[in-house]
Amino acid sequence: MNVPSPAMLSAKNFKSDTKPIWCPGCGDYAVLTSLTRALASLGRPPEEVAMISGIGCSSRIPAYMNCYGFHGVHGRALPLATGLKVARPDLTVIAAGGDGDGYSIGGNHFMHACRRNVDLTYIVMDNHVYGMTKGQSSPTTEPDWDNALTPGGTGVRPFQPLVVALASGANFVARAFSGDIVGTADIMTQAIKSPGFSLVEVLSPCVTFRPEQREWKDLVRPSPVPATDDPARAARRLMTDDGFNIGVLYTGQRQPYRPKGSETEKSLDALCQEFVI
Amino acid sequence: MTSGNMLLRAAALAGCYGFMSRSSGPQIRGGEAAALIRLANGPIEGLDDRFDILLSVDWGNLDRFAMEIPLNGESLIVGDPAQGEMPPAMAGFGAKRLDLPMKDMAKAIPGGRANMIALGYVAGLVGLPDGMVDEAVRGTLEPGSEAVAASLAAVAAGREIAAAVDFPRKLKVSGPARAGRWLITGNEATGYGALSGGVRFVAAYPITPATEILEWMAPALADVGGALVQAEDELASITMAIGASYGGTPALTATSGPGLSLMTESLGLAIAAEVPLVVVDVMRGGPSTGIPTKSEQADLNIALFGTHGDAPHVVVAPNSVADCLATTEWAVHLAEEMQVPVVVLSDQLMGQARMVIDPPARGAYVGERRVATPNGEAYRRYALTESGVSPMAVPGIPGLMYTADGLEHNEQGTPSSQAKDHVAQLDKRQRKLSGGDFGSHCAEIEGEGEIAVVTWGSCTAPAREAVARAREAGIEAKLISLRLLAPAQPAMLAGALAGVKRILVVEQTHSGQFHRYLRAEHALEGEVRALHKPGPLPMRPGDIYQQLVEWSRS
């Protein structure tokens, strides 16, 4: 396959020929478009990009892209991406998935990936529902949303991913809306460029099981204030916003994680000297 | 433990061989512990049936160890009168009882410690030369520190008392014949073997008794340009290792039973996505949290059968402390060659035992992965090759972009639920192992005889010793120790068992997991008996020898 020089890359160069399994109208199509545009604008050749995901509708995204990809097990996109990035710091590594994958079964990894602050971008396509299993409550679902598994709703307070990310140490926290392709691509570009762990939470409607989410387009608004680097201020904003402020909300100053190197380089022969009597 | 390590080092310096395993109480981080030591003039690999000397610095909780320290009428029990009466559990052996006022003697030396009195005393009893013991003390403690002078004085004081004791079982000291021998634990040997085999990424979650592998590797990996990441749990550690390996870096994680239970999830991912990976399980007593500080071989079943689906992978087991090095190297080699996860079943006994060994062979096996090169055609990551192994692209190579997948897929890696793709990929993954050439490292086969002991892992050392004793008693027996547990090699075992009429299967499990596995996968011709007992008591040479003798008489 002929890949143009980095300056000439377009979104098309990052799209594969595989037809998505997503329902018509799914927000994830637009996320795919935004992401491929962001990557094209960054000018990295596709072979230097790795797209890592877990399980769920949105986690299918690596197959729809033309770059290296890994569609792993449910909830574990972040450790997969962490291992890859630590071993191969030369690559651009992006993890992606949904709210169930990232915040429920992968919740522990999410918290620790934020803490660890490896130079990764994590894109969560949040539709407040388990779509692939036909509509159950996810961690971000409203407590009174009625469904077959939890009739009358879970009665459980929704998870606050951005607040948790900030408190856990993520270095870049943003919210995007899939319907805004240009804006989302811009946020993703900033996230990928930002050193350390970047969370891009994308409101991506599930028109099949949450048709009321079509209204999100009327609810979202650009964040009224620019991004802050003050975690306390960011925390106050995130704790009080209604979940529809769009934009980069926090950019920190933390140094990305790097495994501790050694000042002494040793050969295998030298290493075994400690065992010799 | 410190004094035990010094005694072992002194013996090594004196040209002797030695083996020290440790046993600790329920508190892993401290509390009472026993150093179980065997010293000999020739190479040894494990503990004997009984001990000649029990020296107790503190009687407290000794009864917890009583069953692990078999003594007899010829043994010597040494205790400190200041610690009160000997626990009744120890009285039953009829061993000779001596007093050593370690506490009072230590008090008389500024900075003196009871364990150094004990060291000097035991070293004196067994006849280790003064100079070697002192060198072992100096070599262990911080040079020039006050502890050195105090310890040497305490050792000398202990030695002086020992001089008056008539202890017949002295070592024949030939030294200093070091000849480059090593003093190493199984866990260190595993860590070194991993590096030597090519591992350059480790993801770690601490767990007893595997932690020392990870702790040894952390600085060593950095020294050779690799990296270690501490993960949040075992689900993450195995997945991180898979991520690194997908990126082209040979990767490993090490754990024990409870961790392997969690890792079983992504072991399946590595199998389906065909990502090379080494997972070391340093087995401890199970199920559940079990007995973290003591050995058992009962993770065999989960290592063989733990994953869901038809999931062919490799399971290997080192069979001595020294072999932890070579077999881990081999595991890296097999993982990389076959693009498959390899589980290495070590155990607490081998892992935490420290031993004097002859310099081991290194570098016999190195991981070499078949990396794909662009040839202008559309890349098929999971191409149906004859061997089942398909050249693997690594991120960064232009033109070979693909998505690795735990979903069933077609040759390109595109998810597929079609029957033909499922069957083709199942066949391919099985073919990699069924057609694999595992070479002579699969098993250790020694001796000839109509009776064969078939065993694995840390039961090999006592089995080998039992077979040697049987030979001295006129019973010719063969020893077969399997290093390759999966895929099973029925033809290889059948060849090894040719002419054998009686098979004694030896393992350290309650339910006879190894015996059942052998029955399921191999045609065992002739009479078969199974000697299986659970941990935490180690299999002893005498246990096996007795079976051989009784059976040969019947």
Coordinates of N, CA and C in Angstrom, one line a residue, chain A residues 39-151:
Chain A
L39 N -5.3 12.1 13.6 CA -4.1 11.5 13.3 C -3.4 12.0 12.0
A40 N -4.3 12.3 11.0 CA -3.7 12.8 9.7 C -3.1 14.2 10.0
S41 N -3.7 15.0 10.9 CA -3.2 16.3 11.1 C -1.9 16.2 11.9
L42 N -1.7 15.2 12.6 CA -0.5 15.0 13.4 C 0.7 14.6 12.5
G43 N 0.4 14.0 11.4 CA 1.4 13.7 10.4 C 2.2 12.5 10.7
R44 N 1.8 11.7 11.7 CA 2.6 10.4 11.9 C 2.1 9.4 10.9
P45 N 3.0 8.6 10.3 CA 2.6 7.6 9.4 C 1.8 6.5 10.2
P46 N 0.9 5.9 9.5 CA 0.0 4.9 10.2 C 0.7 3.8 10.9
E47 N 1.9 3.4 10.3 CA 2.6 2.2 11.0 C 3.2 2.6 12.3
E48 N 3.2 3.9 12.6 CA 3.8 4.3 13.9 C 2.7 4.6 14.9
V49 N 1.5 4.2 14.6 CA 0.3 4.4 15.5 C -0.2 3.1 15.8
A50 N -0.5 2.9 17.1 CA -1.2 1.6 17.6 C -2.4 2.0 18.3
M51 N -3.5 1.3 17.9 CA -4.8 1.5 18.5 C -5.2 0.3 19.3
I52 N -5.4 0.5 20.6 CA -5.6 -0.6 21.5 C -7.0 -0.5 22.1
S53 N -7.7 -1.6 22.2 CA -9.1 -1.5 22.7 C -9.4 -2.8 23.5
G54 N -10.6 -2.7 24.2 CA -11.1 -3.8 24.9 C -12.2 -4.5 24.2
I55 N -13.4 -4.6 24.9 CA -14.5 -5.3 24.3 C -15.8 -4.4 24.4
G56 N -16.6 -4.4 23.4 CA -17.8 -3.6 23.4 C -17.9 -3.0 22.0
C57 N -19.1 -2.3 21.7 CA -19.3 -1.8 20.4 C -18.1 -0.9 20.0
S58 N -17.8 0.1 20.8 CA -16.8 1.1 20.4 C -15.4 0.5 20.3
S59 N -15.2 -0.6 21.1 CA -13.9 -1.3 21.1 C -13.5 -1.9 19.8
R60 N -14.5 -2.0 18.9 CA -14.2 -2.6 17.6 C -13.4 -1.6 16.7
I61 N -13.2 -0.4 17.2 CA -12.6 0.6 16.3 C -11.3 0.3 15.7
P62 N -10.3 -0.5 16.4 CA -9.1 -0.8 15.7 C -9.2 -1.4 14.3
A63 N -10.2 -2.3 14.2 CA -10.3 -3.0 12.9 C -10.8 -2.0 11.8
Y64 N -11.3 -0.9 12.2 CA -11.8 0.0 11.2 C -10.8 1.1 10.8
M65 N -9.6 0.9 11.4 CA -8.5 1.9 11.1 C -7.4 1.2 10.4
N66 N -6.7 2.0 9.7 CA -5.5 1.5 9.0 C -4.2 2.0 9.8
C67 N -3.9 1.2 10.8 CA -2.7 1.4 11.7 C -2.6 0.1 12.4
Y68 N -1.6 0.0 13.3 CA -1.5 -1.3 14.1 C -2.6 -1.2 15.1
G69 N -3.1 -2.4 15.4 CA -4.2 -2.4 16.4 C -4.2 -3.7 17.2
F70 N -4.8 -3.6 18.4 CA -5.0 -4.8 19.2 C -6.4 -4.7 19.9
H71 N -7.2 -5.7 19.6 CA -8.5 -5.8 20.1 C -8.5 -6.8 21.2
G72 N -8.3 -6.4 22.5 CA -8.0 -7.3 23.5 C -9.2 -7.9 24.3
V73 N -9.1 -8.1 25.6 CA -10.2 -8.6 26.3 C -10.9 -7.5 27.0
H74 N -12.1 -7.8 27.5 CA -13.0 -6.8 28.1 C -12.3 -6.1 29.3
G75 N -12.2 -4.8 29.2 CA -11.7 -4.0 30.3 C -10.2 -3.7 30.4
R76 N -9.5 -4.4 29.5 CA -8.0 -4.3 29.8 C -7.2 -3.6 28.6
A77 N -7.9 -2.7 28.0 CA -7.2 -1.9 26.9 C -6.0 -1.1 27.5
L78 N -6.2 -0.6 28.7 CA -5.2 0.3 29.3 C -3.9 -0.4 29.6
P79 N -4.0 -1.6 30.3 CA -2.7 -2.3 30.6 C -2.1 -2.8 29.3
L80 N -2.9 -3.1 28.3 CA -2.3 -3.6 27.0 C -1.5 -2.4 26.4
A81 N -2.2 -1.2 26.4 CA -1.5 0.0 25.9 C -0.3 0.4 26.7
T82 N -0.4 0.2 28.0 CA 0.7 0.6 28.9 C 1.9 -0.2 28.6
G83 N 1.7 -1.6 28.5 CA 2.9 -2.4 28.2 C 3.5 -2.1 26.8
L84 N 2.6 -1.8 25.9 CA 3.2 -1.5 24.5 C 3.9 -0.2 24.6
K85 N 3.4 0.8 25.2 CA 4.0 2.2 25.2 C 5.3 2.1 26.0
V86 N 5.4 1.4 27.1 CA 6.6 1.4 27.9 C 7.7 0.6 27.1
A87 N 7.3 -0.4 26.4 CA 8.3 -1.2 25.7 C 8.7 -0.5 24.4
R88 N 7.7 0.3 23.8 CA 7.9 0.9 22.5 C 7.6 2.4 22.6
P89 N 8.4 3.2 23.3 CA 8.1 4.6 23.5 C 8.0 5.4 22.2
D90 N 8.6 4.8 21.1 CA 8.6 5.5 19.9 C 7.3 5.6 19.2
L91 N 6.3 4.7 19.6 CA 5.0 4.7 18.9 C 4.0 5.7 19.5
T92 N 3.0 6.1 18.7 CA 1.9 6.8 19.3 C 0.8 5.7 19.7
V93 N 0.6 5.6 20.9 CA -0.3 4.6 21.4 C -1.6 5.2 21.9
I94 N -2.7 4.8 21.3 CA -4.1 5.3 21.7 C -4.9 4.1 22.2
A95 N -5.5 4.3 23.3 CA -6.5 3.2 23.8 C -7.9 3.8 23.6
A96 N -8.8 2.9 23.3 CA -10.2 3.3 23.1 C -11.2 2.3 23.6
G97 N -12.4 2.7 23.9 CA -13.4 1.8 24.3 C -14.6 2.5 24.8
G98 N -15.5 1.8 25.5 CA -16.7 2.4 25.9 C -16.7 2.6 27.4
D99 N -17.9 3.0 27.9 CA -18.0 3.3 29.4 C -18.0 2.1 30.2
G100 N -18.6 1.0 29.7 CA -18.7 -0.2 30.5 C -17.3 -0.8 30.6
D101 N -16.6 -0.8 29.4 CA -15.3 -1.4 29.3 C -14.3 -0.6 30.2
G102 N -14.4 0.7 30.1 CA -13.3 1.5 30.8 C -13.6 1.8 32.2
Y103 N -14.9 2.0 32.6 CA -15.2 2.5 33.9 C -15.7 1.4 34.8
S104 N -16.2 0.3 34.3 CA -16.7 -0.8 35.1 C -15.7 -1.9 35.2
I105 N -15.6 -2.8 34.3 CA -14.7 -3.9 34.4 C -13.3 -3.5 34.3
G106 N -13.0 -2.3 33.7 CA -11.7 -1.8 33.6 C -11.4 -0.7 34.6
G107 N -12.3 -0.5 35.5 CA -12.2 0.7 36.4 C -10.9 0.8 37.2
N108 N -10.4 -0.4 37.6 CA -9.2 -0.3 38.4 C -8.0 0.1 37.5
H109 N -8.0 -0.4 36.3 CA -6.9 -0.1 35.3 C -7.0 1.4 35.0
F110 N -8.3 1.9 34.9 CA -8.5 3.4 34.6 C -7.8 4.2 35.6
M111 N -8.1 3.9 36.9 CA -7.6 4.7 38.0 C -6.1 4.7 38.0
H112 N -5.5 3.5 37.8 CA -4.1 3.4 37.9 C -3.3 3.9 36.6
A113 N -4.0 3.8 35.5 CA -3.4 4.4 34.3 C -3.3 5.9 34.5
C114 N -4.4 6.5 35.1 CA -4.3 8.0 35.3 C -3.1 8.3 36.3
R115 N -3.0 7.5 37.3 CA -1.9 7.6 38.3 C -0.6 7.5 37.7
R116 N -0.4 6.5 36.9 CA 0.9 6.2 36.3 C 1.3 7.2 35.3
N117 N 0.3 7.8 34.6 CA 0.6 8.9 33.6 C 1.6 8.5 32.5
V118 N 1.4 7.3 32.0 CA 2.2 6.9 30.8 C 1.7 7.8 29.6
D119 N 2.5 8.1 28.7 CA 2.2 9.0 27.6 C 1.2 8.3 26.6
L120 N -0.1 8.2 27.0 CA -1.1 7.5 26.2 C -2.3 8.5 26.1
T121 N -3.1 8.2 25.0 CA -4.4 8.9 24.9 C -5.5 7.9 25.0
Y122 N -6.4 8.1 25.9 CA -7.5 7.2 26.1 C -8.8 7.8 25.7
I123 N -9.4 7.3 24.7 CA -10.7 7.8 24.1 C -11.8 6.9 24.6
V124 N -12.7 7.5 25.4 CA -13.9 6.7 25.8 C -15.1 7.2 25.1
M125 N -15.7 6.3 24.4 CA -17.0 6.6 23.7 C -18.1 6.3 24.7
D126 N -18.6 7.3 25.4 CA -19.5 7.1 26.5 C -21.0 7.3 26.0
N127 N -21.7 6.2 26.1 CA -23.1 6.3 25.7 C -24.1 5.9 26.8
H128 N -23.5 5.8 28.0 CA -24.3 5.5 29.2 C -25.1 4.2 29.1
V129 N -24.5 3.2 28.4 CA -25.3 1.9 28.2 C -24.3 0.8 27.7
Y130 N -24.6 -0.4 28.1 CA -24.0 -1.6 27.4 C -24.8 -1.9 26.2
G131 N -24.2 -1.5 25.0 CA -25.0 -1.7 23.8 C -24.9 -3.1 23.2
M132 N -23.6 -3.6 23.3 CA -23.4 -4.9 22.6 C -24.2 -6.0 23.2
T133 N -24.5 -5.9 24.5 CA -25.4 -6.9 25.2 C -26.8 -6.5 25.2
K134 N -27.2 -5.5 24.4 CA -28.6 -5.1 24.2 C -29.2 -4.3 25.4
G135 N -28.4 -3.4 25.9 CA -29.1 -2.4 26.7 C -29.2 -2.6 28.2
Q136 N -28.0 -2.6 28.9 CA -28.1 -2.6 30.4 C -27.4 -1.4 30.9
S137 N -27.6 -1.1 32.2 CA -27.0 0.1 32.8 C -25.5 -0.1 32.8
S138 N -24.8 1.0 32.5 CA -23.3 1.1 32.7 C -23.1 2.0 33.9
P139 N -21.8 2.1 34.2 CA -21.5 3.0 35.4 C -21.9 4.4 35.2
T140 N -22.1 4.9 34.0 CA -22.4 6.3 33.8 C -24.0 6.5 33.5
T141 N -24.7 5.4 33.6 CA -26.1 5.5 33.3 C -26.9 6.2 34.5
E142 N -27.9 6.9 34.1 CA -28.7 7.6 35.1 C -29.4 6.5 36.0
P143 N -29.5 6.8 37.3 CA -30.0 5.8 38.3 C -31.4 5.3 38.0
D144 N -32.2 6.1 37.3 CA -33.6 5.7 37.2 C -33.9 5.2 35.8
W145 N -32.9 4.9 35.0 CA -33.1 4.4 33.6 C -33.5 2.9 33.7
D146 N -34.7 2.7 33.2 CA -35.4 1.4 33.3 C -34.8 0.4 32.2
N147 N -34.5 -0.8 32.6 CA -34.0 -1.8 31.6 C -34.3 -3.2 32.2
A148 N -34.1 -4.2 31.4 CA -34.5 -5.5 31.8 C -33.7 -6.1 32.9
L149 N -32.4 -5.7 33.0 CA -31.5 -6.3 34.0 C -31.8 -5.6 35.4
T150 N -32.0 -4.3 35.3 CA -32.3 -3.6 36.6 C -33.6 -2.8 36.4
P151 N -34.7 -3.5 36.5 CA -36.0 -2.9 36.3 C -36.2 -1.6 37.2

